[in-house]
PDB file of C-alpha atoms in Angstrom:
ATOM      1  CA  MET C   1      44.860 -27.732  -8.169  1.00  0.00           C
ATOM      2  CA  LYS C   2      44.321 -24.343  -6.521  1.00  0.00           C
ATOM      3  CA  ARG C   3      43.694 -22.775  -9.895  1.00  0.00           C
ATOM      4  CA  VAL C   4      40.742 -25.106 -10.484  1.00  0.00           C
ATOM      5  CA  ARG C   5      39.217 -24.364  -7.049  1.00  0.00           C
ATOM      6  CA  GLN C   6      39.408 -20.590  -7.428  1.00  0.00           C
ATOM      7  CA  PRO C   7      37.259 -20.444 -10.585  1.00  0.00           C
ATOM      8  CA  ILE C   8      34.715 -22.825  -9.011  1.00  0.00           C
ATOM      9  CA  LEU C   9      34.590 -20.641  -5.911  1.00  0.00           C
ATOM     10  CA  MET C  10      34.182 -17.521  -8.050  1.00  0.00           C
ATOM     11  CA  VAL C  11      31.358 -19.143 -10.017  1.00  0.00           C
ATOM     12  CA  ARG C  12      29.585 -20.050  -6.775  1.00  0.00           C
ATOM     13  CA  VAL C  13      29.996 -16.534  -5.380  1.00  0.00           C
ATOM     14  CA  LEU C  14      28.680 -15.000  -8.594  1.00  0.00           C
ATOM     15  CA  ALA C  15      25.715 -17.409  -8.611  1.00  0.00           C
ATOM     16  CA  VAL C  16      24.807 -16.457  -5.037  1.00  0.00           C
ATOM     17  CA  LEU C  17      25.101 -12.738  -5.827  1.00  0.00           C
ATOM     18  CA  ALA C  18      23.010 -13.095  -8.989  1.00  0.00           C
ATOM     19  CA  SER C  19      20.259 -14.991  -7.201  1.00  0.00           C
ATOM     20  CA  GLY C  20      20.303 -12.436  -4.385  1.00  0.00           C
ATOM     21  CA  ALA C  21      19.948  -9.595  -6.871  1.00  0.00           C
ATOM     22  CA  SER C  22      17.076 -11.412  -8.549  1.00  0.00           C
ATOM     23  CA  VAL C  23      15.269 -11.919  -5.238  1.00  0.00           C
ATOM     24  CA  MET C  24      15.869  -8.304  -4.194  1.00  0.00           C
ATOM     25  CA  SER C  25      14.365  -7.005  -7.414  1.00  0.00           C
ATOM     26  CA  CYS C  26      11.197  -9.005  -6.725  1.00  0.00           C
ATOM     27  CA  PHE C  27      10.848  -7.466  -3.294  1.00  0.00           C
ATOM     28  CA  SER C  28      11.690  -4.002  -4.581  1.00  0.00           C
ATOM     29  CA  ASN C  29       8.950  -4.181  -7.191  1.00  0.00           C
ATOM     30  CA  ARG C  30       6.345  -5.300  -4.633  1.00  0.00           C
ATOM     31  CA  GLN C  31       7.604  -2.759  -2.127  1.00  0.00           C
ATOM     32  CA  ASN C  32       6.957   0.053  -4.596  1.00  0.00           C
ATOM     33  CA  GLU C  33       3.592  -1.319  -5.701  1.00  0.00           C
ATOM     34  CA  GLY C  34       1.716   0.793  -3.136  1.00  0.00           C
ATOM     35  CA  ALA C  35       3.168   4.016  -4.537  1.00  0.00           C
ATOM     36  CA  THR C  36       2.353   2.983  -8.090  1.00  0.00           C
ATOM     37  CA  LEU C  37      -1.198   1.939  -7.198  1.00  0.00           C
ATOM     38  CA  TYR C  38      -1.746   5.148  -5.223  1.00  0.00           C
ATOM     39  CA  ALA C  39      -0.566   7.226  -8.183  1.00  0.00           C
ATOM     40  CA  THR C  40      -2.907   5.327 -10.514  1.00  0.00           C
ATOM     41  CA  HIS C  41      -6.045   5.041  -8.373  1.00  0.00           C
ATOM     42  CA  CYS C  42      -5.934   7.671  -5.618  1.00  0.00           C
ATOM     43  CA  SER C  43      -3.767  10.671  -6.438  1.00  0.00           C
ATOM     44  CA  ASN C  44      -6.217  12.218  -8.921  1.00  0.00           C
ATOM     45  CA  CYS C  45      -8.450  13.074  -5.974  1.00  0.00           C
ATOM     46  CA  HIS C  46      -6.249  12.963  -2.868  1.00  0.00           C
ATOM     47  CA  GLY C  47      -3.228  14.582  -4.547  1.00  0.00           C
ATOM     48  CA  SER C  48       0.249  13.334  -5.312  1.00  0.00           C
ATOM     49  CA  GLN C  49       1.384  14.356  -1.825  1.00  0.00           C
ATOM     50  CA  GLY C  50      -1.811  13.280  -0.056  1.00  0.00           C
ATOM     51  CA  GLU C  51      -2.822  16.927   0.344  1.00  0.00           C
ATOM     52  CA  GLY C  52      -6.471  16.504  -0.700  1.00  0.00           C
ATOM     53  CA  LEU C  53      -8.394  19.318  -2.351  1.00  0.00           C
ATOM     54  CA  LYS C  54      -9.415  22.206  -0.104  1.00  0.00           C
ATOM     55  CA  ARG C  55     -12.754  21.349   1.546  1.00  0.00           C
ATOM     56  CA  LEU C  56     -13.830  18.964  -1.218  1.00  0.00           C
ATOM     57  CA  ILE C  57     -11.527  15.973  -0.811  1.00  0.00           C
ATOM     58  CA  PRO C  58      -9.869  15.106   2.485  1.00  0.00           C
ATOM     59  CA  PRO C  59      -6.106  15.007   2.876  1.00  0.00           C
ATOM     60  CA  LEU C  60      -4.341  11.764   3.660  1.00  0.00           C
ATOM     61  CA  ALA C  61      -1.117  13.454   4.741  1.00  0.00           C
ATOM     62  CA  GLY C  62      -1.295  13.963   8.482  1.00  0.00           C
ATOM     63  CA  ALA C  63      -4.910  12.783   8.579  1.00  0.00           C
ATOM     64  CA  ASP C  64      -6.176  11.897  12.052  1.00  0.00           C
ATOM     65  CA  TYR C  65      -8.887   9.837  10.326  1.00  0.00           C
ATOM     66  CA  LEU C  66      -6.311   7.169   9.416  1.00  0.00           C
ATOM     67  CA  VAL C  67      -5.532   6.508  13.081  1.00  0.00           C
ATOM     68  CA  LYS C  68      -9.065   6.866  14.429  1.00  0.00           C
ATOM     69  CA  ASN C  69     -10.623   4.612  11.777  1.00  0.00           C
ATOM     70  CA  ARG C  70      -7.908   2.046  11.098  1.00  0.00           C
ATOM     71  CA  SER C  71     -10.294  -0.889  11.446  1.00  0.00           C
ATOM     72  CA  GLY C  72     -12.455   0.359   8.570  1.00  0.00           C
ATOM     73  CA  LEU C  73      -9.900   1.654   6.072  1.00  0.00           C
ATOM     74  CA  ALA C  74      -9.799  -1.457   3.878  1.00  0.00           C
ATOM     75  CA  CYS C  75     -13.603  -1.433   3.518  1.00  0.00           C
ATOM     76  CA  LEU C  76     -13.517   2.300   2.801  1.00  0.00           C
ATOM     77  CA  VAL C  77     -11.169   1.677  -0.135  1.00  0.00           C
ATOM     78  CA  ARG C  78     -13.098  -1.354  -1.425  1.00  0.00           C
ATOM     79  CA  LYS C  79     -16.643  -0.020  -0.960  1.00  0.00           C
ATOM     80  CA  GLY C  80     -16.050   3.702  -1.267  1.00  0.00           C
ATOM     81  CA  LEU C  81     -17.978   6.258   0.753  1.00  0.00           C
ATOM     82  CA  ASN C  82     -21.141   8.249   0.287  1.00  0.00           C
ATOM     83  CA  GLY C  83     -21.734  10.626   3.159  1.00  0.00           C
ATOM     84  CA  PRO C  84     -19.912  12.912   5.534  1.00  0.00           C
ATOM     85  CA  LEU C  85     -16.664  12.249   7.352  1.00  0.00           C
ATOM     86  CA  VAL C  86     -14.427  14.448   9.471  1.00  0.00           C
ATOM     87  CA  VAL C  87     -10.674  14.703   8.908  1.00  0.00           C
ATOM     88  CA  ASN C  88      -8.555  16.940  11.127  1.00  0.00           C
ATOM     89  CA  GLY C  89     -11.684  18.690  12.367  1.00  0.00           C
ATOM     90  CA  VAL C  90     -13.007  19.508   8.877  1.00  0.00           C
ATOM     91  CA  GLU C  91     -16.159  17.871   7.492  1.00  0.00           C
ATOM     92  CA  PHE C  92     -16.032  16.471   3.957  1.00  0.00           C
ATOM     93  CA  ASN C  93     -19.075  15.188   2.091  1.00  0.00           C
ATOM     94  CA  GLN C  94     -18.138  14.017  -1.390  1.00  0.00           C
ATOM     95  CA  VAL C  95     -18.587  10.565  -2.913  1.00  0.00           C
ATOM     96  CA  MET C  96     -15.477   8.383  -2.875  1.00  0.00           C
ATOM     97  CA  PRO C  97     -15.773   5.768  -5.632  1.00  0.00           C
ATOM     98  CA  ALA C  98     -15.504   2.106  -4.745  1.00  0.00           C
ATOM     99  CA  ALA C  99     -12.631  -0.108  -5.829  1.00  0.00           C
ATOM    100  CA  ASP C 100     -14.878  -3.189  -5.887  1.00  0.00           C
ATOM    101  CA  THR C 101     -13.723  -4.721  -9.114  1.00  0.00           C
ATOM    102  CA  HIS C 102     -10.264  -3.437  -9.883  1.00  0.00           C
ATOM    103  CA  LEU C 103      -8.141  -3.831  -6.720  1.00  0.00           C
ATOM    104  CA  THR C 104      -7.280  -7.089  -4.972  1.00  0.00           C
ATOM    105  CA  ASP C 105      -6.979  -7.468  -1.193  1.00  0.00           C
ATOM    106  CA  SER C 106      -3.213  -7.480  -1.654  1.00  0.00           C
ATOM    107  CA  GLN C 107      -3.256  -4.270  -3.683  1.00  0.00           C
ATOM    108  CA  ILE C 108      -5.438  -2.556  -1.090  1.00  0.00           C
ATOM    109  CA  THR C 109      -2.929  -3.634   1.563  1.00  0.00           C
ATOM    110  CA  ASN C 110      -0.103  -2.083  -0.438  1.00  0.00           C
ATOM    111  CA  ILE C 111      -1.998   1.182  -0.960  1.00  0.00           C
ATOM    112  CA  LEU C 112      -2.867   1.425   2.735  1.00  0.00           C
ATOM    113  CA  ASN C 113       0.752   0.775   3.710  1.00  0.00           C
ATOM    114  CA  PHE C 114       1.962   3.425   1.285  1.00  0.00           C
ATOM    115  CA  VAL C 115      -0.465   5.953   2.783  1.00  0.00           C
ATOM    116  CA  GLN C 116       0.415   4.882   6.341  1.00  0.00           C
ATOM    117  CA  THR C 117       4.120   5.590   5.764  1.00  0.00           C
ATOM    118  CA  SER C 118       4.101   8.582   3.392  1.00  0.00           C
ATOM    119  CA  TRP C 119       4.033  12.381   3.811  1.00  0.00           C
ATOM    120  CA  GLY C 120       5.028  12.225   7.460  1.00  0.00           C
ATOM    121  CA  ASN C 121       2.381   9.642   8.386  1.00  0.00           C
ATOM    122  CA  LYS C 122       3.685   7.175  10.940  1.00  0.00           C
ATOM    123  CA  GLY C 123       0.840   4.654  10.946  1.00  0.00           C
ATOM    124  CA  GLU C 124       1.160   1.006  11.776  1.00  0.00           C
ATOM    125  CA  ILE C 125       1.688  -1.242   8.763  1.00  0.00           C
ATOM    126  CA  PHE C 126      -1.201  -3.474   7.657  1.00  0.00           C
ATOM    127  CA  THR C 127      -0.770  -7.183   7.015  1.00  0.00           C
ATOM    128  CA  ILE C 128      -2.616  -8.899   4.180  1.00  0.00           C
ATOM    129  CA  ARG C 129      -4.365 -10.998   6.833  1.00  0.00           C
ATOM    130  CA  GLU C 130      -5.618  -7.886   8.650  1.00  0.00           C
ATOM    131  CA  VAL C 131      -6.903  -6.313   5.442  1.00  0.00           C
ATOM    132  CA  SER C 132      -8.603  -9.522   4.298  1.00  0.00           C
ATOM    133  CA  GLU C 133     -10.282  -9.856   7.702  1.00  0.00           C
ATOM    134  CA  GLN C 134     -11.536  -6.266   7.502  1.00  0.00           C
ATOM    135  CA  LEU C 135     -12.823  -6.917   3.994  1.00  0.00           C
ATOM    136  CA  ARG C 136     -14.559 -10.148   5.029  1.00  0.00           C
ATOM    137  CA  GLY C 137     -16.238  -8.114   7.768  1.00  0.00           C
ATOM    138  CA  CYS C 138     -17.884  -5.878   5.178  1.00  0.00           C
ATOM    139  CA  GLY C 139     -18.480  -8.702   2.707  1.00  0.00           C
ATOM    140  CA  ALA C 140     -15.827  -7.482   0.304  1.00  0.00           C
ATOM    141  CA  SER C 141     -12.789  -9.807   0.422  1.00  0.00           C
ATOM    142  CA  ASP C 142     -11.731 -11.298  -2.894  1.00  0.00           C
ATOM    143  CA  GLY C 143      -9.203 -13.648  -1.255  1.00  0.00           C
ATOM    144  CA  ARG C 144      -6.340 -12.314  -3.394  1.00  0.00           C
TER     145      ARG C 144
END
């Protein structure tokens, strides 16, 4: 009788481990989405390490702008920027293209969280709710 119970127990243990691995891979993929999206949509200008480009494009690594303007970052990504801004005491005045049609609220959240926690940045993590509220405030939420 014990021989029958052991295989059943082993099957149950393996099933739990397999389902746990499956769930973890889902979270891992979403967790890394911010890095992937940043590499695709942002790094061409802001650099792979968030270093920016001299006095043309502002850095994101160690940028005081991220802390001082947290409440407008989602709209900045969605709507872009045309006009001057100051980062770490340096004025930048280049056009940042909008992400109006190709990034969802969720993707913007993931990009912002990647930037907030990369290259030594220690910013507070955004929630999807916070980003969607910011985007509704500037008329730019897509609800996704």
